[in-house]
Each structure stands twice: as C-alpha cells, then as structure tokens.
Amino acid sequence: MSGEGRRGEASRNDVEEMREAPLLLRGGRVIDPRRGMDQTADVLIQDRRVSAVAPTLGTPDGARVRDVRGKVVVPGLIDVHVHLREPGNEDEETIATGARAAAAGGFTAVCAMPNTDPVTDNQAAVGFIVRQSLRAGFARVYPVGAISLGQKGDRLAEFGEMVGAGAVAVSDDGRPVASSHLMRTALEYARSFDIPVADHCEDPTLSAGGAMHEGLVATRLGLKGIPAAAEEIMVARDCLLAELTGGHVHLCHISARGSVELIRRAKERGARVSAEVTPHHLTLTDLACERFDTNAKMNPPLREAPDIAALRAALKEGVLDCIASDHAPHAYDEKEAAFDDAPFGVVGLETAFAVAHTELVQGGVLSLPQLIERMSAGAARAFNLPGGTLDPGAPADVAVLDVTARWTVDPASFHSKSRNTPFGGRELIGRAVLTIVNGRAVHDVLELPD
Amino acid sequence: MTTPALGKDLVGLEHLTAEQILLVLDTAEPFKEVSERPIKKVPALRGKTIVNLFFEASTRTRISFEFAEKRLSADTVNVTSTGSSVQKGETLVDTAKNLEAMRIDMVVIRHGASGAAQFLGDRIRSNVINAGDGKHEHPTQALLDLLTIRDRHGKIAGLKVCLVGDVLHSRVARSNVWGLLKLGAEVGVCGPRSLMPRGIEELGVRAFGRVEEAIEWADVLNVLRLQLERMEMGFIPSLREYYRVFGVTVERLARASRPLTIMHPGPMNRGVEIDSRVADGPHSVILDQVTNGVAVRMAVLYLLAGGKPELADAAKRGGADA
C-alpha cells in the first residue's frame, strides 16, 4: 500500500512538473489533525511535496506566493466512496467530470466504486480508471475493485491483479453481499493484499421493493419502507466475520443508530472494522421525502432524528471513522419520475464539506479540526491511503478552505454532470477555494470575488 | 380555472381541511338527484375536456368518473395504459407534457406508483384528480365512503369506524383515515400485523389484532379488499385461514351488542374478507357507496373546475353555468 508510483502515476509530464516553481501559501490557519496542528503558518510546496510548514517561511527564489490569510489550509480531503459512472454511463458522469467536481469540493483523492458497466472486476478495468484519471489530472482517483465477478455475488474477482493495477479496496457496493460465505472468503483473501473489503450493508430479502426508510413518513406516503434492521443485520454479520477472519471490513454509508452500537461493540472487541457516514445521513431525515421528492431517494434511506443524533455522536467519538459522500450521479430525467421508479442516489462531492461544516461545525457538533480529520486523515486511515497530512515530505495534496463564505447551492453550476442533490437552494457556509493535487492547482477560485 | 375552495388538484385528503371535505360532501348532495332523473345531464362542465388516464386496470372507478363527467356535460377521453414500472415512470413525464400540449382542462389519473398524481399535478396547469396512486391515496373513494356514512348515520363525528384487512397496501385505508379523523370520527384499523403499516397508531388510530375486538368496538366496518397476490408474497399463509381468522362473518357480527354498518370499496372477494351473507345483508351499504360515488365525483369535478359552492344546487337544475 505504499508509494504512489505503484499506482502508475509516473507520466511524461513529470519532468515539467519537477520544474514547476515552488508555491508558498502565506499566512493561513493551518490545520493538520494527524499532527495535532492548528496555528497560523506558511506552507511551502516544492517538487510536488510539502516541503515545510512553519509560522514564517522565507520565499525561495522564483516561488509563487499565494496570500491565504483568513483562509484555512488543510490536507486535501479524501472521499472513499464515489461513483464516477465511467465506463458505462458517461452521460451521468465521467472520471474527468467527477474528479473535477471532487477538486471543486476540496477533495484531492476519491475512491471510485466498481459498479460501472462493465463492472470493474479485473486488472484491465482497474488500469483504465487509473489512466483516465491521470489524463483528467484533477483529484486522484483510486479504483475500488469488485468483490465478485460482475458483482454477481458468486465467484471472487482477482484481488491480487486488481491491486497490482492500482485498486485500493474491493467492494460490491450497489449490490449487497448477500452470501455470508462470499463475504467471509473475501475478507480472508483480501488479507494477503492488506486491503479493506467495503460492504454496502443491506439484507436484500428485507429491503426488496423498498423506496425509503420504513417509518411513519413511508406509511403516510404509501411507499414501501426499508427497515433499519435490513442494515443492522448485515453490520452485525460483517463485524462477526471480521472477527472470525481477522480481515478488515469497511462498512459503507452507515444510516441507522442500531448499526452504530454494533460497530462500537465490534471495535471494543478489537475487530478490524472501519465505517463511513455521508453528509446527507448526518443532516436529513425521511421527512425530506415529503411530496415524493426523488432527490431525497437514496440507499440506505434517510432515517429519523434519533439516527442523526447517534451518527453525529459516533462520528465525533470516532466509532465512525470518516465522512464519505457516496456521490451517485443520475441523469435528470431518471429522477424525473414517480418515487418508486426513480433510481437511488444523490451527488455530493461539491456540497459535502459545506454541508458538514454548516451543520456540524457551525452547529457545534464537531470542531473544525475534528471535521477535517474525518474528511482527510480518517479517510486515509480507513482505506490505507497516502495523504491526509501536511507532514513535510508528504505528497502536496492540499486544500485551502474559506470557512466564512456563504453560498447558495445551485445545482446548475456543478462541475458534476448530474444535478441530483437534496441540498439545492440551501444556503451553506464554507467552501474550497484552492485545491492542490501533487503540487498543482486543480481548482482555484482564491482570488475570485464571492 | 382554479377555485380556492379545493385548490388546483385533488391528490389526497391528508392536506385538505375538514371544511373542504364537508364542502365536497355538501356539494354532492344536490348532484345525487341528477342521477335519478330520466335525463341525467346538467350543463355545468359543458365545453370542458377531461382525460381519464388509467395506468392500472379499473372498472368501477373509471366508469363512475366517466358517468360523473358525462352527467356534467364534459367531453371525455379515456386512455388506458399498462407496462412495466419503469416504463410507466417514463411514460408519465411524457404523458404530462403531451396532455399539457393538448390544452385539456382536467386529468383523472389512476397509477400504480404512489405519488403519481402529485407528480402530474406539479407539472401541468390542468386540474388533476387522483383516482388512486399506488398505496398512497384514493381520495374520491374516501369521500364517497364519508358521504355514505353520513347518509346512514346522519353524522360522522363521534362514530367509531374500523378499516378491516390489508391496511398496509391500501390507498383506500389511508384516505379514509385522514377523512374520518378530520371529521371527528374515531378510527380503528384491524388485520394481521403483517398487513399493518409501521407507525399507523401514530396517526391517531386504534389498531386491533383481532377482528372480534374490532367488531365489538366499531359502529361501522369498512372491509378492505384482500389482493390475492398478498398470499403469494408471503404476507399471510392462506386465504382459507385469513377468512377463518379475519373474515367478517354473520356469526362474528351476531355477537356484537348492536348492528354494524358494513362497507366495502369493492371489488369484493366473497368468502375471503367478507361473508356473502354480510355483503348482501340488511346492514350493508355497499351499493349505496357505488351510487354515491358518482355524486361525489360530480362534486369534485364541479368544484375543481371553478364551480361556486353555493351554485351547486342551482347547477343541478340546469339553470346556472359554472
């Protein structure tokens, strides 16, 4: 899992990039949670790496200086759960547009789920994603390979070859792993490559036909519900299998308060379990489905206020390791349908930080350094990724955030090809103004007026 | 075109006020008489075009709406369509746009997806009437049920009305719960727990696990149709057992301290949810419901088309135009 070179990042542009002028970020509030740093400092980027962080740095010859006073300089954000739709549904998103959207959201790395068409279940498919992301040159895109061939839940995919081609994890996300035997085997086999097995926890026999959370709102709307138990049963199973096998299970987009308790207990027992939570599950309830709003349709579904409270507490405590967007683009006309007929999923890369910052930091749940930890270092740790730190010598993946900027979510202005957000029209506080990947600015609105 | 009396569309009873519901019932009263005449026609909706858009099979509801429209002199077109779930969704957007382009006045929609009527109403200027959307609402059915209860008992407030059967999958039950609660009735639901929606009690209704308890409690039973596929989907073990445990039978009713009014939205499965002798018995108002259906639908069409409530009585005489 070490070194970016393994992920095939050496390119013809290297020589040119090596010659890029040093970049000095002057006077920002630097937060590096991994080192417990939160102070005003300069950050010097040289040769695609963070070369120094100190209260006052001299300006090296030829360095470009950016004034980031009043802004916050953090390790580039990392999202371990996105759907980029390429190959197969390039009308909804491509690796390039998804990686561009990620950069606009302050993300310097994202993990692309394998439910593409065809499924990313072999080394050639993994290599394609790596190549496309290098060609695009925005956020880093780490492929996640499928657990089973074609995500059919039957035969294991070739984890070893996929990891060799750049995969950082395996998952059948989008399709729950129904077979406990397959999950067990995957956890055991993945140990050889030290990668997590990420699971979308859902008992398909309980969720079949469901469109939203099973509760009073579903009863009123006449929609079939998905009970929290559909998730909790699989969370419990996966935790037990992690203990049985010694493998690392990563639990995707946890939505239910019962799941939180199961994860807490598994971690206390020492099981290798990590877990993520989305900005929408941290902030919205099933009431968002009122009037059959298909932009509030996602799987797992939005649940109830006590679930939000439990998820927030668990994120603060570290029972939930990181925030992931589960960015799931869909064409506008797919969502323009009756609730039952619309697909699950919402986009999130361009709103994730702002939603979390507005609701959790401004809302007094987390400190800003805690939020940054859960969106960078915590994510890197969960998936064993480089990045998530401003340690001198670390790759220069950096985000500069304006945590006072007020803006209104206008889906039409997204870099993503899709617009399916439940946060359209919301006023949010905070946004990325400069995103640097491998020493190069890939999103830069620092000098633009609000 | 829109009257503030009901709003643009009738999607359900959840968001109507008691006054609006009573207005429909009161407006239906004079329309009852139109259907008793040798010439069953008044000119209230002359020149209006109405599309009856049925994505699900329906005989009774569609015919009832069509009679209501014709007796109000509207021009009507019937469209029926079936297809897979996703095809329906796609068709719905395009259908909405096409209907709008044809400059029609009203749409009556029946669709298998909850929210379909709302979806259409949000996208076209014409009035939309929900004739049943998935498991969500069937407002005109509940309105005719309310009218029938009021005819029989002279009131609705204070009565105990119990919906018996597959409440989980029933849009009739949901609309009835809203309408009855708003008009001050006490509402019960009864059926196997596997056919009871989560959190139903939180709406303010009593849930009965045994039909004997419901019969002992209620003044009125509204017996819901049990779809045969519920057994195949594993919600209940068999129709035979369903009848034995939950069937509304003469024997069970005989044990009640007072006669209960028996209702059924139809079509009935005789010998499954209801005993034939009950359905055909002296306390059954099942055919009155059908008769009232036409009057209630005339009232809804009339009010949504901009008809003035106080003119309802005049309209039936053919004198005034809406």
Tab-separated table of C-alpha atoms in Angstrom, chain A residues 48-51 387 389-397:
chain	number	residue	atom	x	y	z
A	48	ARG	CA	5.225	18.082	-5.656
A	49	ARG	CA	5.695	17.652	-1.936
A	50	VAL	CA	5.012	19.598	1.194
A	51	SER	CA	8.485	20.806	2.000
A	387	GLY	CA	-2.243	11.687	2.040
A	389	THR	CA	-1.350	15.009	6.266
A	390	LEU	CA	0.810	18.086	5.747
A	391	ASP	CA	3.919	16.394	7.099
A	392	PRO	CA	6.992	17.681	5.309
A	393	GLY	CA	7.773	15.129	2.637
A	394	ALA	CA	4.143	14.169	2.127
A	395	PRO	CA	2.683	14.476	-1.380
A	396	ALA	CA	1.459	18.041	-1.908
A	397	ASP	CA	-2.268	17.325	-1.740
